[in-house]
Coordinates of C-alpha atoms and ligand atoms in Angstrom, one line a residue:
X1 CA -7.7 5.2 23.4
X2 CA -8.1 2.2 21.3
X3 CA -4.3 0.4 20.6
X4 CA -3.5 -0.6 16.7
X5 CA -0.8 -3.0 16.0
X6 CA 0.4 -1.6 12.5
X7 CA 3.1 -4.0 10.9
X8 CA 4.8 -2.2 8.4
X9 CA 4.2 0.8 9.8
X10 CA 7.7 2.2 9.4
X11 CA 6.8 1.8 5.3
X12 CA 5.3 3.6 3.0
X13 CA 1.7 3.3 3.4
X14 CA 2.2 1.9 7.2
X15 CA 3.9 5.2 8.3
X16 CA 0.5 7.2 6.7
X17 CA -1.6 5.2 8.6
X18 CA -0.1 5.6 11.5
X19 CA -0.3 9.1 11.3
X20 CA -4.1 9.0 10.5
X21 CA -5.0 6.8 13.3
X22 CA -3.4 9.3 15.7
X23 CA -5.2 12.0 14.1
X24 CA -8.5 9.5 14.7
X25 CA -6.9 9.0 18.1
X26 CA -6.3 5.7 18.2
X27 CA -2.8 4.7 19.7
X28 CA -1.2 2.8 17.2
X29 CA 1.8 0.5 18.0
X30 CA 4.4 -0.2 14.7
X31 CA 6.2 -3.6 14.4
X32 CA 8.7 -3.2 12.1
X33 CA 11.7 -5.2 10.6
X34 CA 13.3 -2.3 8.4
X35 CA 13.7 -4.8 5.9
X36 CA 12.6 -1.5 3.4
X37 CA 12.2 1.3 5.6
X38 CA 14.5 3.6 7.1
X39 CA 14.5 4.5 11.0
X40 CA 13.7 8.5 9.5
X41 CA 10.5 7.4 8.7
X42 CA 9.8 7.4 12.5
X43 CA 11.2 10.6 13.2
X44 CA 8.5 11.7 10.8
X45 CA 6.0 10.8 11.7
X46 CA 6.1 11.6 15.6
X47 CA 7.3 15.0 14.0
X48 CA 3.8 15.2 12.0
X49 CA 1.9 13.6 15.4
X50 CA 4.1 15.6 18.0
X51 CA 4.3 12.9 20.4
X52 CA 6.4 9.3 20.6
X53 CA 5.0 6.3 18.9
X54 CA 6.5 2.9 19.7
X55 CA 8.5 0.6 17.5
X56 CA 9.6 -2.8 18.0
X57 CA 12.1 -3.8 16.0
X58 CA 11.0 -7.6 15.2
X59 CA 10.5 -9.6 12.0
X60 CA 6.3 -10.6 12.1
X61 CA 7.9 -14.4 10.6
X62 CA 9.5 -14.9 13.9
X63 CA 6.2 -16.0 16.0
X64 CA 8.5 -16.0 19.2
X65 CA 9.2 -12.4 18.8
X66 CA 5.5 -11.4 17.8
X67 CA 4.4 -13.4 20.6
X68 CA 6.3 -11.4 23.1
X69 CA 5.5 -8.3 21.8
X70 CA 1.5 -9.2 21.7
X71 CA 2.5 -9.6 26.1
X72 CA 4.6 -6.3 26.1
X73 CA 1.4 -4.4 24.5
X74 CA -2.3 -5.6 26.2
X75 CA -5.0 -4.6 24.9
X76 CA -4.5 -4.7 21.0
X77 CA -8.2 -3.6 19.8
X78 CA -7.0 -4.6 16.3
X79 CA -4.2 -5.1 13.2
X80 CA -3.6 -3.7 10.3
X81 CA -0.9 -5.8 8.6
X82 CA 1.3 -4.3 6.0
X83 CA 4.1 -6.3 6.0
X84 CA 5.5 -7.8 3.4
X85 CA 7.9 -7.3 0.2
X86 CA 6.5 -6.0 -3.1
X87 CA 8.3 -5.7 -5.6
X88 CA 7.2 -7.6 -8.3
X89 CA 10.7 -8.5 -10.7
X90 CA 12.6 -9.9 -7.4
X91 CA 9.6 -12.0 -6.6
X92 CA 9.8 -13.7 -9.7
X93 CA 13.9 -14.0 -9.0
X94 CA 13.6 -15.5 -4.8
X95 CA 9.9 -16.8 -4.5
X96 CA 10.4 -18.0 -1.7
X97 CA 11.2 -15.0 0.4
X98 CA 8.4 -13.8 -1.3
X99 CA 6.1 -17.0 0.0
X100 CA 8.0 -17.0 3.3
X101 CA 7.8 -13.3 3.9
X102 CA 4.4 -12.3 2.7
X103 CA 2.3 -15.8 3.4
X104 CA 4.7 -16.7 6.6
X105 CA 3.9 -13.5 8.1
X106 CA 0.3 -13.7 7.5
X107 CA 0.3 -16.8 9.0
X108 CA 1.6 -15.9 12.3
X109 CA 0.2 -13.0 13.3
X110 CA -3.1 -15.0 13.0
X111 CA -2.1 -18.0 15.0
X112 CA -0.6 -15.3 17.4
X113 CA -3.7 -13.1 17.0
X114 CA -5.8 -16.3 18.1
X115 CA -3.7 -16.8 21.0
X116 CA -4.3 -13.4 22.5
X117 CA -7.7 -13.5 21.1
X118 CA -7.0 -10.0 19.2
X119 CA -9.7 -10.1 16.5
X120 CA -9.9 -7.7 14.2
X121 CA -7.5 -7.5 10.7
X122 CA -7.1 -5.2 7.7
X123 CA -4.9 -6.4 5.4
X124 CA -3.4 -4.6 2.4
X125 CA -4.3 -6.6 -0.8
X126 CA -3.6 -5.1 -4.3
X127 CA -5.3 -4.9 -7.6
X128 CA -3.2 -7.1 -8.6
X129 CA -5.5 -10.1 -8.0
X130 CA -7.9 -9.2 -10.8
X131 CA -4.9 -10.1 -13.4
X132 CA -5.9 -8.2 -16.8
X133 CA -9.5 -7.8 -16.3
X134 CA -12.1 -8.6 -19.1
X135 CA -14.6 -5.4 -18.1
X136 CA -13.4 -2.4 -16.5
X137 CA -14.1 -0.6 -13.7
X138 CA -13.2 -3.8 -11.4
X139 CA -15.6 -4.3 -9.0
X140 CA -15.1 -6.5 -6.1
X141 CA -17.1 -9.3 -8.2
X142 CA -14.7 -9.0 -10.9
X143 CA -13.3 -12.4 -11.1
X144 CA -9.8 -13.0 -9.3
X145 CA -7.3 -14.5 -11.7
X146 CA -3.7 -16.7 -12.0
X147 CA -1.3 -13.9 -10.6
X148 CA 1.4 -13.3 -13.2
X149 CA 3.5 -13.1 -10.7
X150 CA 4.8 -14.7 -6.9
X151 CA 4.4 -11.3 -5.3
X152 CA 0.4 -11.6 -6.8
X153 CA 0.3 -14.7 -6.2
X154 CA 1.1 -14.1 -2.4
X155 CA -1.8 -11.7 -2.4
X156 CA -4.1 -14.1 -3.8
X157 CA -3.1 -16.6 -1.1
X158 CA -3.3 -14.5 1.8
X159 CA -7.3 -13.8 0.7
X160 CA -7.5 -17.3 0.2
X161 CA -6.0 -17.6 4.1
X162 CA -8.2 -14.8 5.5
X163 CA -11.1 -16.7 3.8
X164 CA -10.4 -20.0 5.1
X165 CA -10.2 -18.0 8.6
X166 CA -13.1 -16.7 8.6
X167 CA -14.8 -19.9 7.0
X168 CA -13.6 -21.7 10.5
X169 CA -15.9 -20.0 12.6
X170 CA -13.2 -17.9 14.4
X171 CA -14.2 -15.2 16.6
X172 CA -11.7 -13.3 13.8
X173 CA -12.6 -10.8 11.3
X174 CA -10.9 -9.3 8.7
X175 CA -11.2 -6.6 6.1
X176 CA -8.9 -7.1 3.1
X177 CA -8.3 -3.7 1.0
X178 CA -7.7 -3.7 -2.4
X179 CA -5.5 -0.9 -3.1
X180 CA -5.0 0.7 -6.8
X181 CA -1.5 2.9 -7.2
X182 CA -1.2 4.9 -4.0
X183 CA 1.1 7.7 -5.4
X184 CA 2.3 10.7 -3.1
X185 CA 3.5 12.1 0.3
X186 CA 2.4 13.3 3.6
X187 CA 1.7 17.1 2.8
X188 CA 4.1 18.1 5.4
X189 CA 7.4 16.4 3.5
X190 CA 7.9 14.5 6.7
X191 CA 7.4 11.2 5.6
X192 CA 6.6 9.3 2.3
X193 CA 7.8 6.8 -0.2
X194 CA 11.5 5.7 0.2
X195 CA 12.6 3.1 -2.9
X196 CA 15.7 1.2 -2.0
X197 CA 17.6 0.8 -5.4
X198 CA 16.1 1.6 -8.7
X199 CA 12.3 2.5 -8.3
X200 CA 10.0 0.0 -10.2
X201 CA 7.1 2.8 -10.0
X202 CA 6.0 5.7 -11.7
X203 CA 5.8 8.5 -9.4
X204 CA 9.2 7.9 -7.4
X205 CA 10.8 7.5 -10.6
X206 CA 9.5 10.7 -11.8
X207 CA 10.6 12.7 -9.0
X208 CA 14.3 10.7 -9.2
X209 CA 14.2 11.9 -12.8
X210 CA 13.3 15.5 -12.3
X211 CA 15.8 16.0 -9.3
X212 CA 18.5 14.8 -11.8
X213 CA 19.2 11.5 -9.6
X214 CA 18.2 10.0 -13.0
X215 CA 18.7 10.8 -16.4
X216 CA 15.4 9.8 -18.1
X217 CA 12.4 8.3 -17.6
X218 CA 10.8 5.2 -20.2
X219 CA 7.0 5.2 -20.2
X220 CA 7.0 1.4 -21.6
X221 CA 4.5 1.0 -24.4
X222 CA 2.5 4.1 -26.4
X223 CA 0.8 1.2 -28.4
X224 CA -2.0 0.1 -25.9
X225 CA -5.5 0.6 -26.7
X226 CA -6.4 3.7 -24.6
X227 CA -6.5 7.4 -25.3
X228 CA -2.8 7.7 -25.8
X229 CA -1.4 4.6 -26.1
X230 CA 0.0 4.1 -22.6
X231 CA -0.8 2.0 -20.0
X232 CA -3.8 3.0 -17.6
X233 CA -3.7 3.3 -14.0
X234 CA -6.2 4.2 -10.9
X235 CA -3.6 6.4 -8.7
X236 CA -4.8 7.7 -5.3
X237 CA -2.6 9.9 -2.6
X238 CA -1.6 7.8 -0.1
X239 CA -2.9 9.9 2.7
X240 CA -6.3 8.8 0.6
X241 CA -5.3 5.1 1.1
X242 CA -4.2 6.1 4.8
X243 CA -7.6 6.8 5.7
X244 CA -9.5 4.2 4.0
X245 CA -7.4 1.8 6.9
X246 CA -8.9 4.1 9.5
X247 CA -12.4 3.6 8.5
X248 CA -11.7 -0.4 7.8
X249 CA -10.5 -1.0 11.6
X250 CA -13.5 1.5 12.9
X251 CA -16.3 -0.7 10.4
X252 CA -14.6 -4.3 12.5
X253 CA -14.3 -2.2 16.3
X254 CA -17.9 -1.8 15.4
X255 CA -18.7 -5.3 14.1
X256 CA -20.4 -3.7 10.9
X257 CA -19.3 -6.4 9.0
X258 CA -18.9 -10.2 7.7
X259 CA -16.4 -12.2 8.5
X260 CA -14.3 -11.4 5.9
X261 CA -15.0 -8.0 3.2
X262 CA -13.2 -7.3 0.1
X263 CA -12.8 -3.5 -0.7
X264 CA -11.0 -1.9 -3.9
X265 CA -9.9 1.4 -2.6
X266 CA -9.1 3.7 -5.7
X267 CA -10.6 6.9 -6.9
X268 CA -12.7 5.4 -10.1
X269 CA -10.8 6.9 -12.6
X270 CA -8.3 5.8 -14.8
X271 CA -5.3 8.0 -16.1
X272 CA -2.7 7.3 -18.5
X273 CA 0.6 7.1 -17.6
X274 CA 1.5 10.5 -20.1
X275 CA -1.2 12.0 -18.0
X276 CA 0.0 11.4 -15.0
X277 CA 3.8 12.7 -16.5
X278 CA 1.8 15.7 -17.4
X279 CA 0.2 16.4 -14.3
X280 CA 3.1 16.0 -12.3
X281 CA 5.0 18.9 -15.3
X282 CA 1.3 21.0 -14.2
X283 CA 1.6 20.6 -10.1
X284 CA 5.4 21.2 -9.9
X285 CA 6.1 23.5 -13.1
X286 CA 9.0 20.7 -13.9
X287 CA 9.7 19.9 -17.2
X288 CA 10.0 16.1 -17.2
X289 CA 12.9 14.1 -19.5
X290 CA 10.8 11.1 -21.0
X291 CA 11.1 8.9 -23.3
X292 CA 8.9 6.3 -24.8
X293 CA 10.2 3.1 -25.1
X294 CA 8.9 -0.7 -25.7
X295 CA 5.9 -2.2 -23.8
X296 CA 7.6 -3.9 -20.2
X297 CA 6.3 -7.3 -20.0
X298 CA 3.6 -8.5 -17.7
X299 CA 2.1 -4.8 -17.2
X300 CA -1.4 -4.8 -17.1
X301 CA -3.0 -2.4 -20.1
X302 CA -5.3 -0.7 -18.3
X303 CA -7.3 -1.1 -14.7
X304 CA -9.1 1.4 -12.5
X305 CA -11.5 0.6 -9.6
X306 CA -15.2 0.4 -9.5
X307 CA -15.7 2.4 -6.1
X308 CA -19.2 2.2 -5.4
X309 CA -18.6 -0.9 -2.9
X310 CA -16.3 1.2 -0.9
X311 CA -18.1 4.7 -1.1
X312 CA -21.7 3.0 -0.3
X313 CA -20.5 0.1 3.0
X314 CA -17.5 2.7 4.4
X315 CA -18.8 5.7 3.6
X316 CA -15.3 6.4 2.0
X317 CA -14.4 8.8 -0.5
X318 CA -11.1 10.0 -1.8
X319 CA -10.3 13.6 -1.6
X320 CA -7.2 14.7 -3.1
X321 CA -6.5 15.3 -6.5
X322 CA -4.0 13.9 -8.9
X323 CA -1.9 17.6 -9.1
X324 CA -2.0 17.6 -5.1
X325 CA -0.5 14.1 -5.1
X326 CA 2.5 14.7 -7.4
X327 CA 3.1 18.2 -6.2
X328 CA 3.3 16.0 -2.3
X329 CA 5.9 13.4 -3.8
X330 CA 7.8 16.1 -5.4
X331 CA 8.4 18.2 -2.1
X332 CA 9.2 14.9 -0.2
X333 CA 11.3 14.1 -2.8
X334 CA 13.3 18.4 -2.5
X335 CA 13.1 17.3 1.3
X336 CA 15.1 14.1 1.1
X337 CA 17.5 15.9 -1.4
X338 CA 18.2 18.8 1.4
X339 CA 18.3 16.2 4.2
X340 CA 21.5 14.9 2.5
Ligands
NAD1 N1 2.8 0.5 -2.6 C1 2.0 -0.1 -3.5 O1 1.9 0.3 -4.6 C2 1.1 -1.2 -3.0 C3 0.0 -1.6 -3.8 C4 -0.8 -2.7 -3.4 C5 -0.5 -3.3 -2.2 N2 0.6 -2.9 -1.4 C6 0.8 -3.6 -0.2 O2 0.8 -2.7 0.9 C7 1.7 -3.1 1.9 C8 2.6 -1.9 2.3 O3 3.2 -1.5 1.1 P1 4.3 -0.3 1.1 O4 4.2 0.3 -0.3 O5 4.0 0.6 2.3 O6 5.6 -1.1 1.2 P2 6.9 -0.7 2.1 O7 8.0 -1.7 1.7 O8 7.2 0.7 2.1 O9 6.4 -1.1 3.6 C9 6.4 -2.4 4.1 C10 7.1 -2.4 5.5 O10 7.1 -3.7 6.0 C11 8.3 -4.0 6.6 N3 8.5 -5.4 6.5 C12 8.5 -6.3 5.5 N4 8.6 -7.5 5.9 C13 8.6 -7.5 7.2 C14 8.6 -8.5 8.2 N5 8.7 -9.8 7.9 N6 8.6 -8.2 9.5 C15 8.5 -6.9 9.9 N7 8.4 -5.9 9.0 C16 8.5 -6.2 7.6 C17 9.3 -3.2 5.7 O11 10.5 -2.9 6.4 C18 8.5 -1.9 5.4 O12 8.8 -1.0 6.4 C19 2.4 -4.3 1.4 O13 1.8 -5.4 1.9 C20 2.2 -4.2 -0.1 O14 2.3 -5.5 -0.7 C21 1.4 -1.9 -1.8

């Protein structure tokens, strides 16, 4: 059984993933500072799985720590590295937790990757790199632009990092992943997104909204050039996503590759943001409070992924439908609600 180091995995895509590599069985390993994840999200998932997974409690910036934990488990095949903060208004408040935390931890795990001469990497990038793109779908051609903000710009860096890598003539290889708007839940209501504080996405917010933990939801903006005016998004379940992570560390165990490959994963269409409202008022038969309000600053009008990259080199697909995913983060969303 082939061992996975998954930083991040007690998070929201990380504890997913770890769930899907089980299911692939693979025996992935989670490193994990809780920094935004809660210690349930473990019971979750070895609920889901039905067997322990391990956790070690370490910050991946401490190169001490992540050394001693690449000795406690020998053998990694392979990474996946999720680590890192995301929220986009507090990284333009502290950059430098954002720099530190999402470039610092990049950084070490490859020094300490090179030291046990672990070689394989998937890294969670983000659409975000392509700015506001001129042509839509974005392919992985589309030209990467000036980050509008720290947390971007840390993405950008770390693909600049993993090229540089692979540039050097390292015996690593790495798959960055270029994720759209994972929306969601596990189906089972065991594990699934967990915002500390006041949501800055969609979905969670909705389900806050409609439990009554919130009064109303703003869509920001009806005045964009689209369909209806709001903003346009590419949003994929998360167990989607999970997979793609699967496949990504399968395509390096199998030296498929290049050095270093760049894949959007999204499902190719775009959806408005009063679509998606509706569809989540379809899948859960909940009448949603909404509002429209102003456009938000530095939102992006409208993006959605060209897939054919991803569907033609990985052989990936997404499955799940836009209903199924809001009708998951609604019954995580009753769960966590009846687990007070
Ligand atoms: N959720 C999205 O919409 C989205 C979109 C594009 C890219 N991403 C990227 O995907 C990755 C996972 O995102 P997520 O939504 O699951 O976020 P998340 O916050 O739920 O998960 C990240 C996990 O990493 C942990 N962590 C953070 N810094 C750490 C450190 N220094 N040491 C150890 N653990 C640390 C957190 O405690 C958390 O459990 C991130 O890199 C994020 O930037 C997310």
């Amino acid at each position: 059984m082939k061992k996975i180091l998954v930083t991040g995995g007690a998070g929201y895509i990380g504890s997913h993933t770890v769930v899907e590599l089980v299911e692939a069985g693979y025996e992935p390993v989670i490193v994990d500072n809780f920094s935004n994840s809660e210690e349930r999200a473990l019971a979750g998932i070895e609920a889901i799985v039905g067997k322990p997974v391990r956790c070690h409690r370490i910050d991946c910036t401490d190169a001490a720590a992540m050394r001693d934990v690449f000795q406690k488990e020998p053998g990694l095949a392979g990474v996946i590295h999720f680590a890192a903060y995301k929220a986009v208004g507090e990284s333009v408040e502290k950059p430098l937790n954002y720099y530190h935390n999402n470039v610092g931890s990049l950084v070490v795990l490859l020094q300490v990757m090179g030291e046990f001469n672990v070689q394989k990497l998937v890294f969670s990038s983000s659409c975000t790199v392509y700015g506001i793109p001129d042509k839509l779908p974005v392919t992985e051609q589309t030209p990467v632009q000036k980050a509008n903000s720290p947390y971007g710009n840390t993405k950008k860096i770390c693909e600049e990092i993993l090229t540089d890598v692979a540039d050097s003539g390292t015996s690593i290889s790495s798959i960055a992943l270029r994720y759209f708007n994972p929306i969601g839940a596990h189906p089972s209501a065991k594990i699934g997104e967990l915002p500390l504080g006041i949501p800055s996405n969609l979905v969670p917010f909705i389900t806050q909204t409609a439990i009554g933990m919130r009064e109303q939801i703003t869509i920001f903006g009806d005045d964009y050039d689209t369909p209806d005016g709001t903003c346009i998004r590419d949003y994929l379940h998360v167990v989607d996503l999970a997979k793609a992570h699967v496949m990504a560390i399968e395509r390096l165990l199998t030296n498929a590759g290049e050095a270093i490959e760049f894949f959007n994963v999204g499902t190719g269409n775009g959806v408005t943001v009063l679509e998606a409202v509706q569809a989540f008022e379809r899948a859960t038969g909940v009448k949603l409070n909404y509002k429209i309000g102003p456009r938000r600053a530095g939102d992006v009008p409208k993006i959605f992924a060209d897939v054919t990259k991803v569907q033609q080199v990985l052989g990936y697909k997404t499955t799940k439908t836009l209903e199924e995913a809001m009708k998951s983060a609604w019954d995580w969303q009753v769960s966590l609600q009846e687990s007070k």
